Amino acid sequence: MLETDKLFAGSIPENYDRYMVPLIFEPYAADLAQRAASFAPGAVLEIAAGTGVVTRALAPKLSPDASYIVTDLNQPMLDYAASRQAPDNRITWRQADALALPFENAAFDLVCCQFGAMFFPNRPSAYREAKRVLKPGGHLLFNVWDRIEDNVFADDVTNALAKIFPDDPPRFLARTPHGYHDTALIRRELEDAGFSHVMIETRAEQSRASSPRLPAVAYCQGTVLRTEIEARDAGKLEAATDYAASEIARRHGNGEVAAKIQAHVIVAAA
């Protein structure tokens, strides 16, 4: 992962929430919230919360006396998440680094994270920190995207941009969001961090959009892929988005489009 892969700033948080969340994140957020609620946790820590799609899904499922600390490394993303959340005195918003959590040992029943582990510069360190702040018997619950070939629109966009920039293709999607899909590695890193009873489920869903342009805009302008495109040619963002849309239309049609997305869901006991 490059350092710039973490820079969700400017208009990216709003575009991310407007386009990416309904396109690929909502079904997995509902799944994660359901799994989290099944543990009936009294103290919850969410890390790498992004624009808060899991927070919005999970908060209504927690008990009235639960505490819920929602964190992200990226302050603009966290600010946007807070702006989308209804007032709730159980929720505390706090900027935090997953590799150095500012919380006491054994403080939480559950640590959850949706599609954030891929961005951690040192995942074993992040897992050790999650283990540290969990109570004995608590759980770490998170998900990561499977390989890019099993996430069709992301693959379509990546392949389209490689044609526009053949000498230096933007590889953010393959490198980072879809770069941590080896389940044997995930299991080994969790066990090395002290977790037990590691369960990994691979879950396929459908990504749907009303037009081919929506996934093109979502990926090209609602993720750090935008930064990569503009770094190659600041004037080509719209042209790159248009070309990605045309490639999605060529493969999936000009009307409503749908394609496979796939992720791994992981539960580990502290």
Short mmCIF file of C-alpha atoms in Angstrom, two decimals:
data_model
loop_
_atom_site.label_atom_id
_atom_site.label_comp_id
_atom_site.label_asym_id
_atom_site.label_seq_id
_atom_site.Cartn_x
_atom_site.Cartn_y
_atom_site.Cartn_z
CA MET A 1 0.00 0.00 0.00
CA LEU A 2 1.18 3.51 -0.82
CA GLU A 3 0.92 6.34 1.71
CA THR A 4 -1.50 8.15 -0.65
CA ASP A 5 -3.89 5.17 -0.50
CA LYS A 6 -5.10 6.49 2.89
CA LEU A 7 -5.86 10.06 1.76
CA PHE A 8 -9.66 10.17 1.58
CA ALA A 9 -10.00 13.95 1.52
CA GLY A 10 -11.55 16.80 -0.47
CA SER A 11 -14.75 15.70 -2.21
CA ILE A 12 -13.91 12.00 -1.85
CA PRO A 13 -15.80 11.40 1.45
CA GLU A 14 -19.07 12.79 0.06
CA ASN A 15 -18.73 10.95 -3.26
CA TYR A 16 -17.69 7.79 -1.42
CA ASP A 17 -20.82 7.89 0.72
CA ARG A 18 -23.12 8.89 -2.14
CA TYR A 19 -21.90 6.36 -4.68
CA MET A 20 -19.71 3.65 -3.13
CA VAL A 21 -21.83 2.92 -0.06
CA PRO A 22 -25.01 1.91 -1.91
CA LEU A 23 -23.02 0.24 -4.69
CA ILE A 24 -20.96 -2.19 -2.61
CA PHE A 25 -20.93 -1.46 1.13
CA GLU A 26 -24.55 -1.53 2.34
CA PRO A 27 -25.20 -5.30 2.11
CA TYR A 28 -21.98 -6.10 3.95
CA ALA A 29 -22.70 -3.44 6.58
CA ALA A 30 -26.10 -5.02 7.26
CA ASP A 31 -24.43 -8.42 7.55
CA LEU A 32 -21.72 -7.13 9.89
CA ALA A 33 -24.27 -5.30 12.07
CA GLN A 34 -26.38 -8.44 12.40
CA ARG A 35 -23.35 -10.50 13.40
CA ALA A 36 -22.17 -7.82 15.84
CA ALA A 37 -25.57 -7.55 17.50
CA SER A 38 -25.70 -11.34 17.99
CA PHE A 39 -22.90 -11.00 20.57
CA ALA A 40 -25.04 -8.53 22.59
CA PRO A 41 -21.97 -6.38 23.31
CA GLY A 42 -22.08 -3.75 26.02
CA ALA A 43 -18.96 -1.91 24.86
CA VAL A 44 -18.18 -1.66 21.14
CA LEU A 45 -15.20 -0.18 19.32
CA GLU A 46 -15.43 0.38 15.58
CA ILE A 47 -12.17 1.09 13.78
CA ALA A 48 -11.72 2.49 10.27
CA ALA A 49 -15.39 3.48 10.27
CA GLY A 50 -15.20 5.48 7.04
CA THR A 51 -18.40 7.40 6.38
CA GLY A 52 -20.32 5.39 8.97
CA VAL A 53 -22.36 2.85 7.03
CA VAL A 54 -21.79 0.17 9.71
CA THR A 55 -22.40 2.69 12.48
CA ARG A 56 -25.80 3.55 11.01
CA ALA A 57 -26.68 -0.13 10.70
CA LEU A 58 -25.38 -1.27 14.09
CA ALA A 59 -26.42 1.53 16.45
CA PRO A 60 -30.17 0.69 16.33
CA LYS A 61 -29.37 -2.94 17.22
CA LEU A 62 -27.37 -2.18 20.38
CA SER A 63 -28.90 -2.06 23.85
CA PRO A 64 -29.92 1.35 25.26
CA ASP A 65 -27.09 1.23 27.80
CA ALA A 66 -24.35 0.16 25.38
CA SER A 67 -21.32 2.35 24.68
CA TYR A 68 -20.14 2.67 21.10
CA ILE A 69 -16.86 4.37 20.21
CA VAL A 70 -16.51 5.04 16.48
CA THR A 71 -13.05 5.81 15.12
CA ASP A 72 -11.20 6.42 11.89
CA LEU A 73 -7.68 7.56 11.10
CA ASN A 74 -9.05 10.00 8.51
CA GLN A 75 -10.74 12.99 10.15
CA PRO A 76 -12.69 14.13 7.04
CA MET A 77 -14.26 10.67 6.76
CA LEU A 78 -15.11 10.64 10.47
CA ASP A 79 -16.62 14.13 10.30
CA TYR A 80 -18.80 13.05 7.41
CA ALA A 81 -19.87 9.92 9.29
CA ALA A 82 -20.86 11.98 12.32
CA SER A 83 -22.88 14.35 10.13
CA ARG A 84 -24.89 11.41 8.78
CA GLN A 85 -25.66 9.85 12.17
CA ALA A 86 -28.76 10.73 14.18
CA PRO A 87 -27.98 12.16 17.65
CA ASP A 88 -27.15 9.27 19.98
CA ASN A 89 -25.59 9.71 23.42
CA ARG A 90 -24.21 6.15 23.29
CA ILE A 91 -21.85 7.08 20.43
CA THR A 92 -18.47 8.77 20.84
CA TRP A 93 -16.56 9.87 17.72
CA ARG A 94 -12.79 9.81 17.95
CA GLN A 95 -9.91 9.95 15.54
CA ALA A 96 -7.66 6.96 16.19
CA ASP A 97 -4.91 4.93 14.59
CA ALA A 98 -5.69 1.19 14.56
CA LEU A 99 -1.98 0.50 15.16
CA ALA A 100 -1.92 2.57 18.38
CA LEU A 101 -5.40 2.59 19.88
CA PRO A 102 -5.82 5.23 22.62
CA PHE A 103 -7.83 2.91 24.89
CA GLU A 104 -7.15 0.86 28.00
CA ASN A 105 -6.58 -2.88 28.02
CA ALA A 106 -9.67 -5.11 28.09
CA ALA A 107 -12.07 -2.21 27.52
CA PHE A 108 -14.39 -3.66 24.86
CA ASP A 109 -16.60 -6.69 24.26
CA LEU A 110 -16.41 -6.27 20.50
CA VAL A 111 -14.07 -4.63 18.02
CA CYS A 112 -15.51 -4.38 14.52
CA CYS A 113 -14.14 -3.06 11.26
CA GLN A 114 -15.67 -2.97 7.79
CA PHE A 115 -13.20 -3.07 4.88
CA GLY A 116 -10.47 -1.31 6.80
CA ALA A 117 -7.86 -4.00 7.46
CA MET A 118 -6.58 -3.73 3.88
CA PHE A 119 -5.45 -0.17 4.64
CA PHE A 120 -3.49 -0.98 7.82
CA PRO A 121 0.25 -0.49 7.16
CA ASN A 122 1.01 -3.30 9.61
CA ARG A 123 -1.89 -5.69 10.04
CA PRO A 124 -0.28 -7.92 12.71
CA SER A 125 0.26 -4.80 14.86
CA ALA A 126 -3.36 -3.77 14.35
CA TYR A 127 -4.56 -7.23 15.35
CA ARG A 128 -2.40 -7.17 18.49
CA GLU A 129 -3.89 -3.78 19.39
CA ALA A 130 -7.42 -5.12 18.87
CA LYS A 131 -6.58 -8.11 21.08
CA ARG A 132 -5.18 -5.80 23.75
CA VAL A 133 -8.32 -3.67 24.04
CA LEU A 134 -10.70 -6.65 23.98
CA LYS A 135 -11.93 -8.30 27.15
CA PRO A 136 -11.10 -12.01 27.49
CA GLY A 137 -13.70 -13.83 25.43
CA GLY A 138 -14.47 -10.74 23.39
CA HIS A 139 -14.56 -10.81 19.61
CA LEU A 140 -12.92 -9.17 16.64
CA LEU A 141 -15.32 -8.99 13.70
CA PHE A 142 -14.28 -7.62 10.32
CA ASN A 143 -14.46 -8.12 6.59
CA VAL A 144 -12.09 -7.68 3.66
CA TRP A 145 -12.66 -7.77 -0.08
CA ASP A 146 -11.80 -10.89 -2.03
CA ARG A 147 -9.51 -10.67 -5.07
CA ILE A 148 -10.40 -8.06 -7.66
CA GLU A 149 -11.39 -10.66 -10.29
CA ASP A 150 -14.31 -11.63 -8.01
CA ASN A 151 -15.42 -7.98 -7.77
CA VAL A 152 -16.46 -7.32 -11.31
CA PHE A 153 -17.06 -3.57 -11.54
CA ALA A 154 -13.78 -2.83 -9.72
CA ASP A 155 -12.00 -5.10 -12.19
CA ASP A 156 -13.78 -3.48 -15.14
CA VAL A 157 -12.72 0.01 -14.03
CA THR A 158 -9.12 -1.07 -13.38
CA ASN A 159 -8.86 -2.68 -16.82
CA ALA A 160 -10.41 0.38 -18.50
CA LEU A 161 -7.94 2.76 -16.86
CA ALA A 162 -5.04 0.55 -17.91
CA LYS A 163 -6.03 1.29 -21.51
CA ILE A 164 -6.08 5.05 -20.89
CA PHE A 165 -2.77 5.07 -19.01
CA PRO A 166 -0.92 2.06 -20.49
CA ASP A 167 2.52 3.25 -19.39
CA ASP A 168 1.49 3.74 -15.74
CA PRO A 169 -1.89 2.13 -15.04
CA PRO A 170 -3.63 3.22 -11.80
CA ARG A 171 -3.64 0.10 -9.61
CA PHE A 172 -5.12 1.41 -6.35
CA LEU A 173 -8.13 -0.93 -6.41
CA ALA A 174 -6.12 -4.09 -7.04
CA ARG A 175 -3.25 -3.01 -4.77
CA THR A 176 -5.13 -2.02 -1.63
CA PRO A 177 -8.90 -2.65 -1.37
CA HIS A 178 -8.49 -6.01 -3.13
CA GLY A 179 -4.92 -6.72 -2.04
CA TYR A 180 -5.57 -8.65 1.19
CA HIS A 181 -7.61 -11.69 0.23
CA ASP A 182 -5.39 -14.65 1.18
CA THR A 183 -7.47 -16.40 3.87
CA ALA A 184 -4.56 -18.56 5.03
CA LEU A 185 -2.49 -15.42 5.62
CA ILE A 186 -5.37 -13.69 7.44
CA ARG A 187 -5.86 -16.70 9.72
CA ARG A 188 -2.13 -16.98 10.44
CA GLU A 189 -1.76 -13.28 11.28
CA LEU A 190 -4.73 -13.41 13.65
CA GLU A 191 -3.47 -16.51 15.41
CA ASP A 192 -0.01 -15.00 15.70
CA ALA A 193 -1.63 -11.98 17.39
CA GLY A 194 -3.20 -14.26 19.99
CA PHE A 195 -6.71 -14.80 18.60
CA SER A 196 -8.39 -18.20 18.63
CA HIS A 197 -11.42 -19.83 17.01
CA VAL A 198 -10.86 -17.88 13.80
CA MET A 199 -13.82 -18.34 11.46
CA ILE A 200 -13.71 -17.06 7.87
CA GLU A 201 -16.76 -17.06 5.61
CA THR A 202 -16.62 -16.02 1.95
CA ARG A 203 -19.76 -14.13 1.05
CA ALA A 204 -20.89 -13.12 -2.45
CA GLU A 205 -23.39 -10.32 -3.09
CA GLN A 206 -24.65 -8.39 -6.10
CA SER A 207 -23.57 -4.85 -6.85
CA ARG A 208 -26.39 -2.97 -8.58
CA ALA A 209 -26.65 0.46 -10.18
CA SER A 210 -29.24 2.26 -12.26
CA SER A 211 -26.72 2.98 -15.03
CA PRO A 212 -23.16 2.05 -16.06
CA ARG A 213 -21.99 5.55 -15.18
CA LEU A 214 -22.72 5.15 -11.46
CA PRO A 215 -20.06 2.50 -10.75
CA ALA A 216 -17.61 4.41 -12.94
CA VAL A 217 -18.15 7.60 -10.92
CA ALA A 218 -18.11 5.65 -7.66
CA TYR A 219 -14.70 4.13 -8.25
CA CYS A 220 -13.06 6.94 -10.23
CA GLN A 221 -14.27 9.83 -8.09
CA GLY A 222 -15.31 8.30 -4.76
CA THR A 223 -12.06 6.52 -3.94
CA VAL A 224 -8.34 7.30 -3.91
CA LEU A 225 -8.36 6.14 -7.54
CA ARG A 226 -9.33 9.77 -8.24
CA THR A 227 -6.00 10.93 -6.83
CA GLU A 228 -4.15 8.42 -8.99
CA ILE A 229 -5.94 9.54 -12.16
CA GLU A 230 -5.33 13.23 -11.45
CA ALA A 231 -1.68 12.56 -10.65
CA ARG A 232 -1.23 11.16 -14.16
CA ASP A 233 -3.24 13.88 -15.94
CA ALA A 234 -5.22 16.45 -13.94
CA GLY A 235 -7.49 17.13 -16.91
CA LYS A 236 -8.46 13.54 -17.61
CA LEU A 237 -10.69 12.71 -14.64
CA GLU A 238 -13.97 13.12 -16.56
CA ALA A 239 -12.63 11.44 -19.68
CA ALA A 240 -11.35 8.51 -17.60
CA THR A 241 -14.71 8.24 -15.83
CA ASP A 242 -16.55 8.34 -19.17
CA TYR A 243 -14.34 5.62 -20.62
CA ALA A 244 -14.79 3.40 -17.57
CA ALA A 245 -18.56 3.87 -17.90
CA SER A 246 -18.43 2.93 -21.59
CA GLU A 247 -16.51 -0.25 -20.76
CA ILE A 248 -19.03 -1.21 -18.07
CA ALA A 249 -21.84 -0.54 -20.58
CA ARG A 250 -20.09 -2.68 -23.17
CA ARG A 251 -19.89 -5.59 -20.78
CA HIS A 252 -23.15 -5.21 -18.84
CA GLY A 253 -25.55 -3.11 -20.95
CA ASN A 254 -26.71 0.49 -21.02
CA GLY A 255 -29.56 0.28 -18.53
CA GLU A 256 -29.56 -0.99 -14.96
CA VAL A 257 -26.40 -3.02 -14.33
CA ALA A 258 -25.51 -5.72 -11.83
CA ALA A 259 -22.35 -7.71 -11.15
CA LYS A 260 -20.77 -9.91 -8.51
CA ILE A 261 -18.98 -8.60 -5.46
CA GLN A 262 -17.31 -10.91 -2.94
CA ALA A 263 -15.71 -10.55 0.48
CA HIS A 264 -14.39 -12.56 3.39
CA VAL A 265 -16.08 -12.11 6.81
CA ILE A 266 -13.87 -12.96 9.76
CA VAL A 267 -14.70 -13.58 13.44
CA ALA A 268 -11.96 -14.25 15.99
CA ALA A 269 -12.10 -14.74 19.75
CA ALA A 270 -9.78 -12.86 22.13
#
